[in-house]
């Protein structure tokens, strides 16, 4: 091949070019380079080859154009699309034509490469003037070859090489090649292409960017501004910055593109934009620089101050950071001062806290703000002004501003300590230590500590901080966990600075007390602080053990807590093993120790063992340590609950061979469980026993004992109250012998025996508290996966379940007679039902393997039966002795909800004749206590409903919605009784009742969410959802009106996440009517019979109050000052914002107000009418016609309201005050009515 090309080259240039094109580019590429670069300047080919090359290229291009022109045909109408097989079958002529085009393009590839080799000849053999015609014709026809990427690349390389070599006529070779290279870099997204574009950047200056024909290139260049590859690479950023100097119009468009990316850009991208704009500003002059300064930067500064969100303001400041971080560059500081000074100081003192906060951030970023050309006196005055404003903002009313101000002040002190006057430093730092560290806001105190830790990074601040830091010692006892964690971090920082002693900031006694009692994050950091003192690397393990024993004797709880985190904070395992040995020997030594010391030694040993068992080597050592009956002796020495629990934990950790000896002792911890549900310390003890029983395979025996305790309590309920006992609840006389025999009580023999005289009350009163403790244990066992599986597979689970059923029934039905009735059995009963149902669903194909339920208690129906049973219990409670007349919930009969609530209230007012209606302490069981008990029971049942619905285990929403509605109504009535002094709640009773109320509100809102989530076009929301949503709003009003805003604020906060569901439920009624075939209109008689939601009348009174700016008359409702219902107004405001985002829901909810307005008009309650219409026309929808577009139901209601208002306004009336309200109502509706009627009557009416 080389010989053929060489011989053709010697023959003539035409022969050489013909031979090269026949071989193709891939085959001839290497040979072509060696042959062409071998041509010398004296060779005749140096002058003859370029013209021949030009002729060959021109001929090939002409051939290619002829082939394309011949292939074109006049446009024809579209024909039916051919099948794939017919599309694949081409005619012979088409194939020949394609082959010719492909051949011509391959020839051009070779010719373009030869031209490139000639241009790049190392000896510059060929004259650029001779080569230019050939290169020019390739460049000018570049657009023809868009189908051949290889040819395009060769031509682009050729033009690029020509430009880089600075050859003659290079400006004529960029109009096509530059757009191609730019487009290629944006499409292929390769760094090498970006580099090529940057290297050709000077060529872009030759374009006339004011010409319209340049638009396509401008669009490509603007795309570079938002292309990640250009922003990530250095060459890309430099090219984008270079663009700013090409044209003012291009600068404006590029800056507009950057501005549009600020709200959504990532931090790195925004910082890149700042750097690009800064680099552009440095190199541009004239109008382009003016556009950057007075257009872009000025707009950013104003936007950073007036941004409506902190995130947007922060994003803007990141772009500004490109200039702020380069303030040492000549001209930058003066520019920032000129743009910022006129707006920032005024903005720091405005009433809008959001603007003040944004301005403060900008000031801190720009500090110190000064004119470099000003005199020293002027600079000092400006600096004093900034410090004055910073000090003022440290006392700002807005906590967010104080947070930023204190951290910013410490940052300024850290960075500029040397140049700030000492008097200013003293003033600022004293205020921070004295005022900010005691601020009422947790975040401010936290920021104070963070700022001081940052300030410690400047060594020049240490002298004054030594004096002031002890003033922060009280923060170690701060109520906020985050603050306590922060001061622990501060102490750790001080420990590592030689000139400070952390114990002078917080005394050792306080540290030990905190270590003993605080939460794990704080305790772990204090452990890290103290570890070098108790486990130093330079002392022996024996010495370290002595120090720890001394610590335990000084502060037992702190010493035990140190052991919990010792391993994770650097203590060696070898030292910890020695420490376990020392602890055990001390507990077992004949030397008498105090009880709290023994407890702490055992607790610490349990922590250490739990850490050591992670290594198999130490497990063996621990087993040897606790062999020989030591564990038995430890259990005997452990006199307190935590100490016994620690021994159990040790047994669970190391699993010794003689663990069976401790079953009786451990079982006593779980059987003596009266008061367990309220004793967190004992709960930990019981959990440790559960863990031991599971690990040692004694769980079934333990659960059998717990079941017998429940059966005893169920029997007590049966004997005292006559509650029916299911046969599954009665224990069999003969029990299967288990691994261990456990004793619980000598009186247990009465569980299955006959009722004895005077024994019913004693059995019940003795067994019920233990049953509550067992119920708590069952709930706790279900929470953990391991114990849950063991519980659900227990052979006595059925007996436990039905015993809980009996106990739950008594707890609910008799909760108004016995103060100690607890909800824990109900929660355990319902939790078991839920998990049994879930387990049954997950094991459908396994034939319920592992379950031990009889056929009579089918798992498939267990949840439905539990629901029915609990509803039956609530019915007995609500019906006050009339439960035998019906087997349904009150809400399922044709009675009004209020009757059900009134029935329960009547029961509450009846005198208690049962001698057991006194509390355990012998005092009278007060009515508020009884009400509190009722609400707790109802809340427990409501929780069960919501949990079942969340797990999608129930589908009958209507029944549950009715129950929930009755509960909310009952709650409202109780609140109103309290306000009318019919009930006297003390603070504790009211606090407990309110907690139930808050939980119930959250459960109710979540249940509404579940109900609405299950609706679709085929299944509309049930009407009960609308009623329940109205009662929730009534509840908020009742709480704020009768209990105060403090309680209402908490309810509104709890309800806020569920507002979309509340709004949708309010619109459910009219959405359902709109989708039905009956239409949406009400007749006047139907409207008069409607029961209007009471919250709408309160809202109308609030509107009238705002409209007239006077207190409304006290009517009907006992809300004398509706203007003070701030929480309710806030809630309505949030609902309004949500409604404006969805016109269909707005229409449905707005229909409520329009219907209420129609009813008010018919009743001639003109105040209610005006208030509602004012809310609709001013706040909800507005006066403008476009706001009413698409609100078909509201406009349909308007057809009945507006004409009637006009009619009554025109009629003579003696009620002038009412007529004035009607006239105001008409004025509100008139513009809406005119636009509506104009649209309805068509264009003719519009013309008039």
Short mmCIF file of C-alpha atoms in Angstrom, two decimals, residues 525-812:
data_model
loop_
_atom_site.label_atom_id
_atom_site.label_comp_id
_atom_site.label_asym_id
_atom_site.label_seq_id
_atom_site.Cartn_x
_atom_site.Cartn_y
_atom_site.Cartn_z
CA UNK A 525 -19.33 13.28 76.15
CA UNK A 526 -18.68 13.71 79.88
CA UNK A 527 -17.26 10.18 79.91
CA UNK A 528 -14.94 11.19 77.07
CA UNK A 529 -13.96 14.23 79.12
CA UNK A 530 -13.13 12.17 82.21
CA UNK A 531 -11.61 9.05 80.62
CA UNK A 532 -8.05 10.46 80.56
CA UNK A 533 -8.31 10.98 84.32
CA UNK A 534 -9.54 7.48 85.16
CA UNK A 535 -7.97 5.41 82.37
CA UNK A 536 -4.76 7.27 81.49
CA UNK A 537 -2.49 5.47 79.07
CA UNK A 538 0.56 5.68 81.35
CA UNK A 539 -0.85 3.85 84.41
CA UNK A 540 -1.39 0.15 85.00
CA UNK A 541 -4.87 -1.45 84.81
CA UNK A 542 -4.75 -1.94 88.58
CA UNK A 543 -4.26 1.77 89.17
CA UNK A 544 -7.07 2.58 86.74
CA UNK A 545 -9.36 0.21 88.66
CA UNK A 546 -8.53 1.92 91.93
CA UNK A 547 -9.49 5.27 90.44
CA UNK A 548 -12.82 3.92 89.19
CA UNK A 549 -13.63 2.38 92.57
CA UNK A 550 -12.88 5.70 94.20
CA UNK A 551 -15.25 7.36 91.75
CA UNK A 552 -18.03 4.90 92.55
CA UNK A 553 -17.61 5.46 96.26
CA UNK A 554 -17.76 9.21 95.68
CA UNK A 555 -20.65 9.19 93.19
CA UNK A 556 -22.10 5.69 92.69
CA UNK A 557 -24.40 6.49 89.76
CA UNK A 558 -21.76 8.50 87.94
CA UNK A 559 -19.23 5.68 88.31
CA UNK A 560 -21.69 3.16 86.88
CA UNK A 561 -22.50 5.50 83.97
CA UNK A 562 -18.80 5.93 83.23
CA UNK A 563 -18.59 2.18 82.73
CA UNK A 564 -21.38 2.33 80.13
CA UNK A 565 -19.34 4.41 77.69
CA UNK A 566 -15.78 3.61 78.80
CA UNK A 567 -15.02 1.22 75.94
CA UNK A 568 -16.36 3.47 73.20
CA UNK A 569 -14.37 6.42 74.57
CA UNK A 570 -10.96 4.80 74.59
CA UNK A 571 -10.58 2.48 77.59
CA UNK A 572 -8.86 -0.82 76.81
CA UNK A 573 -10.69 -4.13 77.09
CA UNK A 574 -7.97 -5.50 79.32
CA UNK A 575 -8.50 -2.70 81.82
CA UNK A 576 -12.26 -3.17 81.69
CA UNK A 577 -11.97 -6.91 82.39
CA UNK A 578 -9.83 -6.16 85.42
CA UNK A 579 -12.41 -3.63 86.51
CA UNK A 580 -15.19 -6.24 86.33
CA UNK A 581 -13.15 -8.52 88.57
CA UNK A 582 -12.61 -5.72 91.08
CA UNK A 583 -16.32 -4.81 91.09
CA UNK A 584 -17.42 -8.40 91.68
CA UNK A 585 -14.89 -8.97 94.43
CA UNK A 586 -16.07 -5.81 96.19
CA UNK A 587 -19.72 -6.87 96.03
CA UNK A 588 -18.92 -10.35 97.35
CA UNK A 589 -16.39 -9.22 99.95
CA UNK A 590 -17.34 -9.50 103.63
CA UNK A 591 -16.66 -5.80 103.99
CA UNK A 592 -20.04 -4.11 104.25
CA UNK A 593 -20.82 -1.63 101.48
CA UNK A 594 -23.70 0.79 101.25
CA UNK A 595 -26.72 -0.24 99.17
CA UNK A 596 -26.26 2.43 96.52
CA UNK A 597 -22.61 1.45 96.13
CA UNK A 598 -23.48 -2.23 95.62
CA UNK A 599 -26.14 -1.22 93.12
CA UNK A 600 -23.72 0.95 91.15
CA UNK A 601 -21.01 -1.73 91.19
CA UNK A 602 -23.45 -4.25 89.71
CA UNK A 603 -24.84 -1.78 87.19
CA UNK A 604 -21.31 -0.88 86.12
CA UNK A 605 -20.36 -4.55 85.89
CA UNK A 606 -23.40 -5.20 83.68
CA UNK A 607 -22.39 -2.37 81.34
CA UNK A 608 -18.82 -3.66 81.17
CA UNK A 609 -19.90 -7.25 80.50
CA UNK A 610 -22.22 -6.08 77.74
CA UNK A 611 -19.23 -4.35 76.08
CA UNK A 612 -16.77 -7.20 76.62
CA UNK A 613 -18.93 -9.97 75.17
CA UNK A 614 -18.40 -8.49 71.70
CA UNK A 615 -15.03 -10.33 71.74
CA UNK A 616 -15.17 -14.18 72.04
CA UNK A 617 -11.91 -14.22 74.01
CA UNK A 618 -13.46 -12.20 76.82
CA UNK A 619 -16.67 -14.27 76.92
CA UNK A 620 -14.65 -17.27 78.11
CA UNK A 621 -12.88 -15.17 80.72
CA UNK A 622 -16.20 -13.82 82.01
CA UNK A 623 -17.71 -17.29 82.27
CA UNK A 624 -14.75 -18.41 84.35
CA UNK A 625 -15.06 -15.28 86.49
CA UNK A 626 -18.74 -15.91 87.30
CA UNK A 627 -18.44 -19.67 87.84
CA UNK A 628 -18.67 -21.41 91.19
CA UNK A 629 -21.96 -19.95 92.35
CA UNK A 630 -20.85 -16.32 92.16
CA UNK A 631 -23.96 -15.29 90.24
CA UNK A 632 -26.18 -16.78 92.93
CA UNK A 633 -24.30 -14.84 95.58
CA UNK A 634 -24.51 -11.68 93.49
CA UNK A 635 -28.26 -12.05 93.17
CA UNK A 636 -28.49 -12.49 96.94
CA UNK A 637 -26.41 -9.37 97.48
CA UNK A 638 -28.54 -7.36 95.06
CA UNK A 639 -31.22 -5.87 97.29
CA UNK A 640 -32.62 -3.20 94.95
CA UNK A 641 -34.50 -3.57 91.68
CA UNK A 642 -31.78 -2.02 89.47
CA UNK A 643 -29.17 -4.20 91.13
CA UNK A 644 -31.17 -7.37 90.47
CA UNK A 645 -31.82 -6.22 86.94
CA UNK A 646 -28.09 -5.77 86.43
CA UNK A 647 -27.39 -9.33 87.59
CA UNK A 648 -30.03 -10.54 85.14
CA UNK A 649 -28.34 -8.55 82.37
CA UNK A 650 -25.01 -10.14 83.23
CA UNK A 651 -26.61 -13.58 83.01
CA UNK A 652 -28.16 -12.69 79.65
CA UNK A 653 -24.85 -11.42 78.30
CA UNK A 654 -22.58 -14.31 79.23
CA UNK A 655 -25.18 -17.17 79.28
CA UNK A 656 -23.55 -19.20 82.10
CA UNK A 657 -24.18 -22.92 82.52
CA UNK A 658 -25.91 -22.49 85.90
CA UNK A 659 -28.40 -19.86 84.71
CA UNK A 660 -31.38 -22.13 85.53
CA UNK A 661 -30.86 -21.48 89.22
CA UNK A 662 -32.10 -17.90 88.84
CA UNK A 663 -35.49 -18.57 87.31
CA UNK A 664 -37.45 -18.22 90.56
CA UNK A 665 -35.67 -14.98 91.51
CA UNK A 666 -36.12 -13.47 88.05
CA UNK A 667 -39.75 -14.46 87.90
CA UNK A 668 -40.44 -12.43 90.99
CA UNK A 669 -39.47 -9.29 89.07
CA UNK A 670 -42.15 -9.84 86.43
CA UNK A 671 -44.96 -11.12 88.64
CA UNK A 672 -44.80 -8.36 91.24
CA UNK A 673 -45.79 -5.77 88.65
CA UNK A 674 -48.30 -3.51 90.37
CA UNK A 675 -47.64 0.10 89.29
CA UNK A 676 -45.25 -1.03 86.57
CA UNK A 677 -46.82 1.12 83.82
CA UNK A 678 -45.74 4.32 85.63
CA UNK A 679 -42.35 3.21 87.01
CA UNK A 680 -39.66 3.56 84.35
CA UNK A 681 -36.95 2.15 86.60
CA UNK A 682 -38.84 -1.08 87.16
CA UNK A 683 -39.69 -1.25 83.47
CA UNK A 684 -35.99 -1.59 82.69
CA UNK A 685 -35.73 -4.39 85.24
CA UNK A 686 -38.63 -6.25 83.67
CA UNK A 687 -37.19 -5.85 80.18
CA UNK A 688 -33.94 -7.41 81.35
CA UNK A 689 -35.89 -10.42 82.67
CA UNK A 690 -37.74 -10.72 79.36
CA UNK A 691 -34.41 -10.74 77.56
CA UNK A 692 -33.05 -13.43 79.89
CA UNK A 693 -36.13 -15.63 79.57
CA UNK A 694 -36.00 -15.47 75.80
CA UNK A 695 -32.28 -16.21 75.59
CA UNK A 696 -32.56 -19.16 78.02
CA UNK A 697 -35.68 -20.64 76.38
CA UNK A 698 -37.90 -20.00 79.41
CA UNK A 699 -40.21 -17.56 77.68
CA UNK A 700 -43.24 -19.87 77.45
CA UNK A 701 -43.02 -20.62 81.16
CA UNK A 702 -42.88 -16.92 81.98
CA UNK A 703 -45.82 -16.13 79.72
CA UNK A 704 -47.81 -18.93 81.32
CA UNK A 705 -47.32 -17.29 84.73
CA UNK A 706 -48.34 -13.88 83.36
CA UNK A 707 -51.44 -15.47 81.83
CA UNK A 708 -52.45 -16.90 85.21
CA UNK A 709 -52.19 -13.41 86.71
CA UNK A 710 -54.54 -12.13 84.03
CA UNK A 711 -56.94 -15.02 84.59
CA UNK A 712 -57.00 -14.24 88.30
CA UNK A 713 -57.90 -10.62 87.57
CA UNK A 714 -60.55 -11.73 85.05
CA UNK A 715 -62.05 -14.00 87.68
CA UNK A 716 -62.11 -11.08 90.11
CA UNK A 717 -63.99 -9.04 87.50
CA UNK A 718 -66.43 -11.91 87.03
CA UNK A 719 -67.12 -12.39 90.73
CA UNK A 720 -67.46 -8.67 91.54
CA UNK A 721 -69.27 -7.33 88.49
CA UNK A 722 -70.84 -10.43 86.99
CA UNK A 723 -68.94 -10.00 83.74
CA UNK A 724 -69.25 -13.04 81.52
CA UNK A 725 -66.08 -15.15 81.41
CA UNK A 726 -65.35 -16.85 78.07
CA UNK A 727 -64.46 -20.48 78.41
CA UNK A 728 -61.03 -19.77 76.94
CA UNK A 729 -60.35 -17.54 79.94
CA UNK A 730 -61.02 -20.22 82.56
CA UNK A 731 -57.78 -22.06 83.41
CA UNK A 732 -57.75 -25.84 83.28
CA UNK A 733 -57.31 -27.65 86.57
CA UNK A 734 -54.48 -29.77 85.19
CA UNK A 735 -51.55 -27.91 83.70
CA UNK A 736 -48.82 -29.37 81.61
CA UNK A 737 -45.65 -29.60 83.63
CA UNK A 738 -43.02 -27.15 82.43
CA UNK A 739 -39.27 -26.86 82.94
CA UNK A 740 -39.76 -24.89 86.11
CA UNK A 741 -42.57 -24.58 88.59
CA UNK A 742 -43.43 -20.96 89.43
CA UNK A 743 -45.54 -19.75 92.32
CA UNK A 744 -47.47 -16.52 92.11
CA UNK A 745 -49.94 -16.44 94.95
CA UNK A 746 -51.63 -18.76 97.37
CA UNK A 747 -54.98 -17.15 96.56
CA UNK A 748 -54.70 -18.28 92.92
CA UNK A 749 -56.71 -21.39 93.80
CA UNK A 750 -59.80 -19.21 93.85
CA UNK A 751 -59.44 -18.36 90.16
CA UNK A 752 -61.26 -21.43 88.97
CA UNK A 753 -63.23 -22.16 92.07
CA UNK A 754 -66.66 -21.08 93.20
CA UNK A 755 -67.49 -17.59 94.29
CA UNK A 756 -66.88 -17.27 98.02
CA UNK A 757 -68.54 -14.78 100.34
CA UNK A 758 -66.70 -11.44 100.80
CA UNK A 759 -63.98 -12.58 98.40
CA UNK A 760 -65.07 -10.84 95.16
CA UNK A 761 -63.87 -7.39 96.14
CA UNK A 762 -60.57 -8.59 97.64
CA UNK A 763 -59.73 -10.74 94.60
CA UNK A 764 -60.49 -7.90 92.22
CA UNK A 765 -58.65 -5.22 94.18
CA UNK A 766 -55.63 -7.48 94.64
CA UNK A 767 -55.44 -8.80 91.09
CA UNK A 768 -56.35 -5.74 89.00
CA UNK A 769 -53.13 -3.71 89.63
CA UNK A 770 -51.03 -6.74 88.74
CA UNK A 771 -53.14 -7.28 85.62
CA UNK A 772 -52.36 -3.70 84.54
CA UNK A 773 -48.66 -4.47 84.97
CA UNK A 774 -48.97 -7.68 82.96
CA UNK A 775 -50.82 -5.78 80.24
CA UNK A 776 -47.96 -3.29 80.07
CA UNK A 777 -45.52 -6.19 79.72
CA UNK A 778 -47.53 -7.67 76.85
CA UNK A 779 -47.49 -4.31 75.05
CA UNK A 780 -43.74 -4.08 75.57
CA UNK A 781 -43.18 -7.66 74.41
CA UNK A 782 -45.06 -6.98 71.18
CA UNK A 783 -42.89 -3.95 70.36
CA UNK A 784 -39.69 -5.98 69.93
CA UNK A 785 -39.51 -8.43 67.04
CA UNK A 786 -37.92 -11.31 68.96
CA UNK A 787 -40.29 -11.23 71.92
CA UNK A 788 -43.26 -10.48 69.63
CA UNK A 789 -42.79 -13.74 67.73
CA UNK A 790 -42.42 -15.67 70.99
CA UNK A 791 -45.55 -14.00 72.41
CA UNK A 792 -47.70 -14.72 69.36
CA UNK A 793 -46.61 -18.39 69.39
CA UNK A 794 -47.19 -18.89 73.10
CA UNK A 795 -49.51 -21.79 73.96
CA UNK A 796 -51.36 -19.70 76.56
CA UNK A 797 -51.85 -16.67 74.32
CA UNK A 798 -55.54 -17.44 73.75
CA UNK A 799 -56.21 -17.55 77.50
CA UNK A 800 -54.31 -14.28 77.99
CA UNK A 801 -56.24 -12.63 75.16
CA UNK A 802 -59.67 -13.51 76.51
CA UNK A 803 -58.66 -12.61 80.07
CA UNK A 804 -57.67 -9.18 78.75
CA UNK A 805 -61.06 -9.01 77.05
CA UNK A 806 -62.84 -9.38 80.39
CA UNK A 807 -60.53 -6.93 82.15
CA UNK A 808 -60.89 -4.37 79.34
CA UNK A 809 -64.68 -4.56 79.52
CA UNK A 810 -64.68 -3.88 83.25
CA UNK A 811 -62.13 -1.09 82.83
CA UNK A 812 -64.34 0.72 80.33
#
